[in-house]
Amino acid sequence: MKVGELRPGMLLAQAVRDVNGRLLMGEGTCLTERFLGVLKAWGIAEVAVQGEKTCSLADAGDGLPESLAARAQEICAVRLSRCDLANPVVQDVFHLAVARVGHLLEKGAPLVPPTLAKPGDEGSDLAPLDMEQLATEDLPMDAMPEVLARLAQIMENPSASPAEAADIIQCDPGLAAKLLKMVNSPLYGFPQRIDTISRAVTIIGVQQLSALALGVTVMGVFRSIPKNLLDTRQFWLHSLACACGARALASALGLPNTERYFVGGLLHDVGQLFFFLHVPERARLVLAQVRATGESLQSAERRCLGADHGQAGGTLLAAWQLPASLVQAAACHHDPLAAPAPQDATIVHVADFIAEALHFGSNGQSVLAPLNTAALGMLHVPPGVAAQVAARIEEQLGQLESIFLGGS
């Protein structure tokens, strides 16, 4: 159908891309006046629509005041415009997002629909970064706490004893205290207080507690990033939400060692921090472009930096000789089917999508990257899993924020 003949409420039957193949709107997007304007601005002549069908997501936000529901729907429609809204899980996330955004608006949160515009060419003339060199020379292993390498070895050694793990963790009193706070939190819900690392290792497991300790240790490496460059609290809040969501999703799928997925979620965006440590002005340019145009974070990073934050994070964690599951989760969380063993990366990918869609913190993305529905299909998720994961994040995020971020 010609763009001039479209009306608000129509549903796209196929994804819309620009002349360079860049995804503008996903299949199933409910057209609004804003989206019609975007199609005209990009010079799109025709699109495929599902006849005269009214958007099936129009009831999102039931229970909210009508004006709030309309504003929340508009915000979420733009933020999820690159997603396949015909997919049942994406539809569930859309409904959850509208409800949460509506409540945030009710509390006075300054949320508005992201700007959609053609990306410029800023940064395209800059030399691409040499990720291997930066990872091995600019932030060498000897800059890391010694405990990191030892924890990585424990995680990969199924015969490691609880005493070995406890000895390593107890070498860092701050780390030990944070882990004890965590295992005594509602995240685990143990009926009796756990007072020692030795007991925590025995109850939770050697690999499991070592994985948590490793994640906490890596967080500490990036504490020096200035807040005027990046809202690090919002960044880590999003990472904690992703971690919590990944753990909940793994649990819903009946997978063992869910702490591994928690740490994969916690560290999935570490490549962004790596950029802000080494090329802060270029990293700031990337975020400015993303916020001004709605361009995907990965696309802006590749243009301005020569690599995206997934590639950067994977390269960094590999240089630190961390377990392959964590390397792949970081490297492939936006393209999980590219991972040699895609399950871990897919779980983090889905949790990342839910956390970002529902405004649990932010990594700076204004319009979300699409959920990879092919990878999602490989997980065989049960019905209602998005609501289950979102509920777990909402229940536990405040406590995790207190433990990990305190008053920072």
Coordinates of C-alpha atoms in Angstrom, one line a residue:
M1 CA 0.0 0.0 0.0
K2 CA 1.2 3.5 -0.8
V3 CA 2.4 5.4 2.2
G4 CA 0.0 8.3 1.5
E5 CA -2.9 5.9 1.8
L6 CA -1.9 4.5 5.2
R7 CA -3.9 5.3 8.4
P8 CA -3.1 5.1 12.0
G9 CA -3.9 1.7 13.6
M10 CA -2.8 -0.4 10.6
L11 CA -0.3 -3.2 11.2
L12 CA 2.8 -3.7 9.1
A13 CA 2.8 -7.2 7.5
Q14 CA 6.5 -7.0 6.7
A15 CA 9.5 -5.2 8.2
V16 CA 10.5 -1.8 6.7
R17 CA 14.1 -1.1 5.8
D18 CA 15.9 1.8 4.3
V19 CA 17.9 1.7 1.0
N20 CA 21.0 0.4 2.9
G21 CA 19.0 -2.4 4.5
R22 CA 18.9 -0.8 7.9
L23 CA 15.7 -1.9 9.9
L24 CA 13.4 1.0 10.5
M25 CA 10.2 -0.7 11.7
G26 CA 9.6 -4.4 12.5
E27 CA 6.8 -6.6 11.3
G28 CA 3.7 -6.1 13.4
T29 CA 4.4 -2.5 14.2
C30 CA 1.2 -0.6 14.8
L31 CA 1.3 2.6 12.7
T32 CA 0.7 5.9 14.4
E33 CA 0.9 9.5 13.1
R34 CA 4.5 9.6 14.2
F35 CA 5.4 6.5 12.3
L36 CA 3.7 7.7 9.2
G37 CA 5.8 10.8 9.4
V38 CA 8.9 8.8 9.7
L39 CA 8.1 6.7 6.6
K40 CA 7.6 9.9 4.6
A41 CA 10.8 11.5 5.9
W42 CA 12.8 8.4 4.9
G43 CA 11.3 8.4 1.4
I44 CA 9.5 5.1 1.8
A45 CA 7.0 4.8 -1.1
E46 CA 5.1 1.6 -0.2
V47 CA 4.8 -0.9 2.6
A48 CA 2.9 -4.1 3.2
V49 CA 0.1 -4.0 5.7
Q50 CA -2.2 -6.5 7.1
G51 CA -5.3 -5.2 5.4
E52 CA -7.4 -3.0 7.5
K53 CA -6.6 -4.8 10.7
T54 CA -6.7 -2.8 13.9
C55 CA -3.6 -3.0 16.0
S56 CA -3.9 -6.0 18.4
L57 CA -1.9 -4.1 21.0
A58 CA -4.3 -1.2 21.3
D59 CA -5.6 -2.5 24.7
A60 CA -2.1 -2.3 26.2
G61 CA -2.3 -0.2 29.4
D62 CA -5.8 -1.3 30.5
G63 CA -6.2 -0.1 34.0
L64 CA -4.3 3.2 33.5
P65 CA -6.0 6.5 33.0
E66 CA -6.8 6.9 29.3
S67 CA -4.4 9.8 28.7
L68 CA -1.5 8.0 30.5
A69 CA -2.2 4.8 28.6
A70 CA -2.1 6.7 25.3
R71 CA 1.2 8.4 26.1
A72 CA 2.7 5.1 27.4
Q73 CA 1.6 3.3 24.2
E74 CA 3.2 6.0 22.0
I75 CA 6.5 5.8 23.9
C76 CA 6.6 2.0 23.8
A77 CA 5.5 1.8 20.1
V78 CA 8.5 3.9 19.1
R79 CA 11.0 2.2 21.4
L80 CA 9.9 -1.3 20.1
S81 CA 9.4 -0.2 16.5
R82 CA 12.2 -2.4 15.2
C83 CA 10.7 -5.5 16.8
D84 CA 8.5 -8.2 15.4
L85 CA 5.3 -7.2 17.2
A86 CA 3.6 -10.3 15.7
N87 CA 5.6 -12.5 18.0
P88 CA 3.7 -13.5 21.2
V89 CA 6.7 -12.8 23.5
V90 CA 7.3 -9.4 22.0
Q91 CA 3.6 -8.7 22.4
D92 CA 3.7 -9.7 26.1
V93 CA 6.8 -7.4 26.6
F94 CA 4.9 -4.5 24.9
H95 CA 2.0 -4.9 27.3
L96 CA 4.3 -5.1 30.3
A97 CA 6.2 -2.1 29.0
V98 CA 3.1 0.1 28.5
A99 CA 1.9 -0.7 32.0
R100 CA 5.3 0.1 33.6
V101 CA 5.9 3.2 31.5
G102 CA 2.3 4.4 32.4
H103 CA 3.1 4.0 36.1
L104 CA 6.4 5.8 35.7
L105 CA 4.6 8.7 34.0
E106 CA 2.1 8.7 36.8
K107 CA 5.0 9.2 39.2
G108 CA 6.3 12.1 37.2
A109 CA 9.1 10.4 35.2
P110 CA 10.1 12.7 32.3
L111 CA 9.6 10.0 29.6
V112 CA 8.9 11.0 26.0
P113 CA 8.9 9.0 22.7
P114 CA 12.5 8.8 21.2
T115 CA 13.4 10.9 18.3
L116 CA 13.5 9.0 14.9
A117 CA 15.7 10.6 12.3
K118 CA 18.3 9.7 9.7
P119 CA 21.7 9.1 11.3
G120 CA 24.4 11.5 10.3
D121 CA 28.0 10.5 9.3
E122 CA 29.6 11.9 12.4
G123 CA 32.6 9.7 13.4
S124 CA 32.8 7.8 10.1
D125 CA 36.1 9.5 9.4
L126 CA 37.8 8.3 12.6
A127 CA 40.2 5.4 12.6
P128 CA 38.7 2.1 13.9
L129 CA 40.0 0.9 17.2
D130 CA 42.3 -2.0 17.5
M131 CA 40.4 -4.0 20.0
E132 CA 43.0 -6.8 20.5
Q133 CA 45.7 -4.2 21.3
L134 CA 43.5 -2.2 23.6
A135 CA 42.4 -5.3 25.5
T136 CA 45.9 -6.7 26.0
E137 CA 48.0 -3.6 26.3
D138 CA 45.8 -0.7 27.6
L139 CA 44.1 -2.7 30.4
P140 CA 46.5 -5.6 31.1
M141 CA 45.9 -8.5 33.4
D142 CA 48.2 -7.1 36.0
A143 CA 45.8 -4.1 36.4
M144 CA 43.2 -6.6 37.6
P145 CA 42.8 -7.9 41.1
E146 CA 44.7 -11.1 41.5
V147 CA 41.5 -12.7 42.8
L148 CA 40.0 -12.5 39.3
A149 CA 42.3 -15.0 37.6
R150 CA 42.0 -17.4 40.5
L151 CA 38.2 -17.2 40.4
A152 CA 38.2 -17.9 36.7
Q153 CA 40.2 -21.0 37.3
I154 CA 37.8 -22.2 40.0
M155 CA 34.8 -21.6 37.7
E156 CA 36.3 -23.9 35.1
N157 CA 37.4 -26.6 37.6
P158 CA 34.5 -28.9 38.5
S159 CA 36.8 -30.7 41.1
A160 CA 37.6 -27.5 43.0
S161 CA 36.8 -27.7 46.7
P162 CA 34.7 -25.4 48.8
A163 CA 37.8 -24.6 50.9
E164 CA 39.7 -23.4 47.8
A165 CA 36.9 -21.1 46.7
A166 CA 36.4 -19.7 50.2
D167 CA 40.1 -19.0 50.6
I168 CA 40.2 -17.0 47.4
I169 CA 37.1 -14.9 48.2
Q170 CA 38.2 -14.2 51.8
C171 CA 41.4 -12.6 50.5
D172 CA 39.2 -9.6 49.5
P173 CA 37.2 -8.5 52.6
G174 CA 35.1 -6.1 50.6
L175 CA 34.2 -8.8 48.1
A176 CA 33.4 -11.3 50.9
A177 CA 31.1 -8.8 52.6
K178 CA 29.2 -8.0 49.4
L179 CA 28.7 -11.7 48.6
L180 CA 27.4 -12.4 52.2
K181 CA 24.9 -9.5 51.8
M182 CA 23.7 -11.0 48.5
V183 CA 23.3 -14.6 49.7
N184 CA 21.3 -13.3 52.7
S185 CA 19.0 -11.2 50.5
P186 CA 15.6 -12.2 49.1
L187 CA 17.4 -13.2 46.0
Y188 CA 18.1 -16.6 47.7
G189 CA 15.6 -16.5 50.6
F190 CA 17.4 -18.8 52.9
P191 CA 15.5 -19.3 56.2
Q192 CA 18.7 -18.9 58.4
R193 CA 21.4 -16.3 58.1
I194 CA 24.7 -17.3 56.5
D195 CA 27.5 -15.7 58.4
T196 CA 30.7 -17.1 56.7
I197 CA 31.9 -17.5 53.1
S198 CA 32.8 -21.1 53.8
R199 CA 29.1 -21.8 54.6
A200 CA 28.0 -19.8 51.7
V201 CA 30.2 -21.8 49.3
T202 CA 28.9 -25.1 50.8
I203 CA 25.3 -24.1 50.4
I204 CA 25.3 -22.3 47.1
G205 CA 28.1 -24.3 45.4
V206 CA 31.7 -23.7 44.4
Q207 CA 31.2 -22.7 40.8
Q208 CA 28.1 -20.7 41.6
L209 CA 29.5 -18.5 44.3
S210 CA 32.8 -18.2 42.4
A211 CA 30.8 -16.9 39.4
L212 CA 29.1 -14.3 41.5
A213 CA 32.4 -13.3 43.0
L214 CA 34.0 -12.9 39.6
G215 CA 31.1 -10.7 38.4
V216 CA 31.4 -8.4 41.5
T217 CA 35.2 -8.2 41.0
V218 CA 34.9 -7.1 37.4
M219 CA 32.3 -4.4 38.4
G220 CA 35.0 -2.9 40.6
V221 CA 37.5 -2.4 37.8
F222 CA 35.3 0.2 36.1
R223 CA 34.3 2.3 39.1
S224 CA 36.5 5.2 38.0
I225 CA 34.4 6.2 34.9
P226 CA 33.3 9.9 35.5
K227 CA 29.6 10.4 35.9
N228 CA 29.7 13.3 33.5
L229 CA 30.5 10.8 30.7
L230 CA 28.0 8.1 31.5
D231 CA 25.2 7.7 34.1
T232 CA 27.0 4.7 35.6
R233 CA 24.2 4.1 38.2
Q234 CA 21.6 3.7 35.4
F235 CA 24.1 1.6 33.5
W236 CA 24.7 -0.9 36.4
L237 CA 21.0 -0.8 37.3
H238 CA 20.2 -2.1 33.8
S239 CA 23.0 -4.6 34.0
L240 CA 21.7 -5.9 37.4
A241 CA 18.2 -6.1 35.9
C242 CA 19.5 -8.1 33.0
A243 CA 21.4 -10.3 35.4
C244 CA 18.3 -10.9 37.5
G245 CA 16.2 -11.5 34.4
A246 CA 18.8 -14.0 32.9
R247 CA 18.8 -15.9 36.2
A248 CA 15.0 -16.0 36.3
L249 CA 14.7 -17.1 32.7
A250 CA 17.3 -19.9 33.2
S251 CA 15.3 -21.0 36.2
A252 CA 12.1 -21.0 34.3
L253 CA 13.8 -23.2 31.7
G254 CA 14.9 -25.6 34.4
L255 CA 18.6 -25.0 33.7
P256 CA 21.3 -25.7 36.4
N257 CA 23.8 -23.2 37.8
T258 CA 21.6 -20.2 37.3
E259 CA 24.3 -17.9 38.8
R260 CA 26.3 -18.4 35.6
Y261 CA 23.5 -16.6 33.7
F262 CA 23.3 -13.9 36.4
V263 CA 27.0 -13.1 35.8
G264 CA 26.6 -13.2 32.1
G265 CA 23.8 -10.6 32.4
L266 CA 25.8 -8.5 34.8
L267 CA 28.8 -8.3 32.4
H268 CA 27.0 -8.2 29.1
D269 CA 27.5 -4.5 28.4
V270 CA 31.1 -4.3 29.8
G271 CA 32.3 -3.3 26.4
Q272 CA 30.6 0.1 26.7
L273 CA 32.6 0.8 29.9
F274 CA 35.7 -0.3 28.0
F275 CA 35.0 2.4 25.4
F276 CA 34.4 5.0 28.0
L277 CA 37.7 4.2 29.7
H278 CA 39.8 4.4 26.6
V279 CA 38.1 6.7 24.1
P280 CA 35.6 8.7 26.3
E281 CA 34.9 11.5 23.8
R282 CA 34.2 9.1 20.9
A283 CA 32.0 7.0 23.2
R284 CA 30.1 10.1 24.2
L285 CA 29.6 11.0 20.5
V286 CA 28.1 7.5 20.0
L287 CA 25.5 8.1 22.8
A288 CA 24.7 11.6 21.5
Q289 CA 24.0 10.1 18.0
V290 CA 21.8 7.4 19.5
R291 CA 19.7 9.8 21.5
A292 CA 19.4 12.3 18.7
T293 CA 18.3 9.9 15.9
G294 CA 17.2 6.7 17.4
E295 CA 20.0 4.9 15.6
S296 CA 20.9 1.5 17.2
L297 CA 23.8 1.6 19.6
Q298 CA 25.7 -1.1 17.7
S299 CA 25.4 0.8 14.4
A300 CA 26.7 4.1 15.9
E301 CA 29.5 2.3 17.6
R302 CA 30.6 0.5 14.5
R303 CA 30.7 3.8 12.6
C304 CA 32.5 5.9 15.2
L305 CA 34.7 3.2 16.8
G306 CA 35.0 0.4 14.3
A307 CA 33.5 -2.2 16.7
D308 CA 30.4 -2.5 18.8
H309 CA 30.3 -3.0 22.6
G310 CA 29.6 -6.7 22.2
Q311 CA 32.8 -7.2 20.2
A312 CA 34.7 -5.1 22.7
G313 CA 33.3 -6.9 25.8
G314 CA 34.0 -10.3 24.3
T315 CA 37.5 -9.3 23.3
L316 CA 38.2 -7.9 26.8
L317 CA 36.8 -10.9 28.8
A318 CA 38.7 -13.3 26.5
A319 CA 41.9 -11.4 27.1
W320 CA 41.3 -11.7 30.8
Q321 CA 40.9 -15.5 30.3
L322 CA 37.4 -15.6 31.7
P323 CA 35.1 -18.6 31.0
A324 CA 33.9 -19.0 27.5
S325 CA 30.3 -18.8 28.5
L326 CA 30.8 -15.3 29.8
V327 CA 32.9 -14.3 26.8
Q328 CA 30.1 -15.5 24.4
A329 CA 27.3 -13.8 26.4
A330 CA 29.1 -10.5 26.1
A331 CA 30.2 -10.8 22.5
C332 CA 26.9 -12.2 21.1
H333 CA 24.2 -10.8 23.3
H334 CA 22.8 -8.8 20.3
D335 CA 23.4 -11.7 17.9
P336 CA 23.1 -14.8 19.9
L337 CA 23.0 -17.2 17.0
A338 CA 26.6 -16.1 16.2
A339 CA 27.8 -17.8 19.4
P340 CA 29.3 -21.3 19.1
A341 CA 26.9 -22.4 21.8
P342 CA 24.0 -19.9 21.6
Q343 CA 22.0 -20.8 24.7
D344 CA 23.8 -18.6 27.2
A345 CA 24.0 -15.6 24.8
T346 CA 20.3 -16.1 23.9
I347 CA 19.2 -16.1 27.6
V348 CA 21.2 -12.9 28.2
H349 CA 19.8 -11.4 24.9
V350 CA 16.2 -12.0 26.0
A351 CA 16.8 -10.7 29.6
D352 CA 18.5 -7.6 28.2
F353 CA 15.6 -6.9 25.9
I354 CA 13.0 -7.2 28.7
A355 CA 15.1 -5.1 31.1
E356 CA 15.6 -2.3 28.6
A357 CA 12.0 -2.4 27.3
L358 CA 10.6 -2.0 30.8
H359 CA 13.0 0.9 31.8
F360 CA 14.9 -1.0 34.4
G361 CA 18.0 1.2 34.2
S362 CA 19.4 2.0 30.8
N363 CA 22.5 1.5 28.7
G364 CA 21.7 4.6 26.6
Q365 CA 19.7 2.9 23.8
S366 CA 16.6 4.9 22.9
V367 CA 15.0 2.6 20.3
L368 CA 15.6 -1.0 21.2
A369 CA 17.4 -3.5 19.0
P370 CA 15.0 -6.2 17.8
L371 CA 14.5 -9.4 19.8
N372 CA 16.0 -12.2 17.8
T373 CA 12.9 -14.4 17.5
A374 CA 14.8 -17.2 15.8
A375 CA 17.1 -17.5 18.8
L376 CA 14.1 -17.2 21.2
G377 CA 12.4 -20.1 19.4
M378 CA 15.4 -22.3 20.2
L379 CA 14.8 -21.8 24.0
H380 CA 11.2 -23.2 23.8
V381 CA 10.1 -20.7 26.5
P382 CA 6.8 -21.4 28.3
P383 CA 3.8 -19.1 27.9
G384 CA 3.9 -16.1 30.1
V385 CA 7.6 -16.2 30.7
A386 CA 8.1 -12.5 30.0
A387 CA 5.7 -11.6 32.8
Q388 CA 7.5 -14.1 35.1
V389 CA 10.9 -12.6 34.3
A390 CA 9.7 -9.1 34.7
A391 CA 8.1 -9.8 38.0
R392 CA 11.3 -11.4 39.3
I393 CA 13.3 -8.3 38.3
E394 CA 10.8 -6.0 40.0
E395 CA 10.8 -8.0 43.2
Q396 CA 14.6 -8.2 43.5
L397 CA 16.1 -5.2 41.8
G398 CA 15.8 -2.8 44.7
Q399 CA 17.7 -5.2 47.0
L400 CA 20.4 -5.8 44.4
E401 CA 20.7 -2.1 43.8
S402 CA 21.3 -1.6 47.6
I403 CA 23.9 -4.4 47.7
F404 CA 25.8 -3.5 44.6
L405 CA 25.4 0.2 44.2
G406 CA 24.7 1.5 47.7
G407 CA 24.6 5.3 47.7
S408 CA 26.8 5.7 44.7

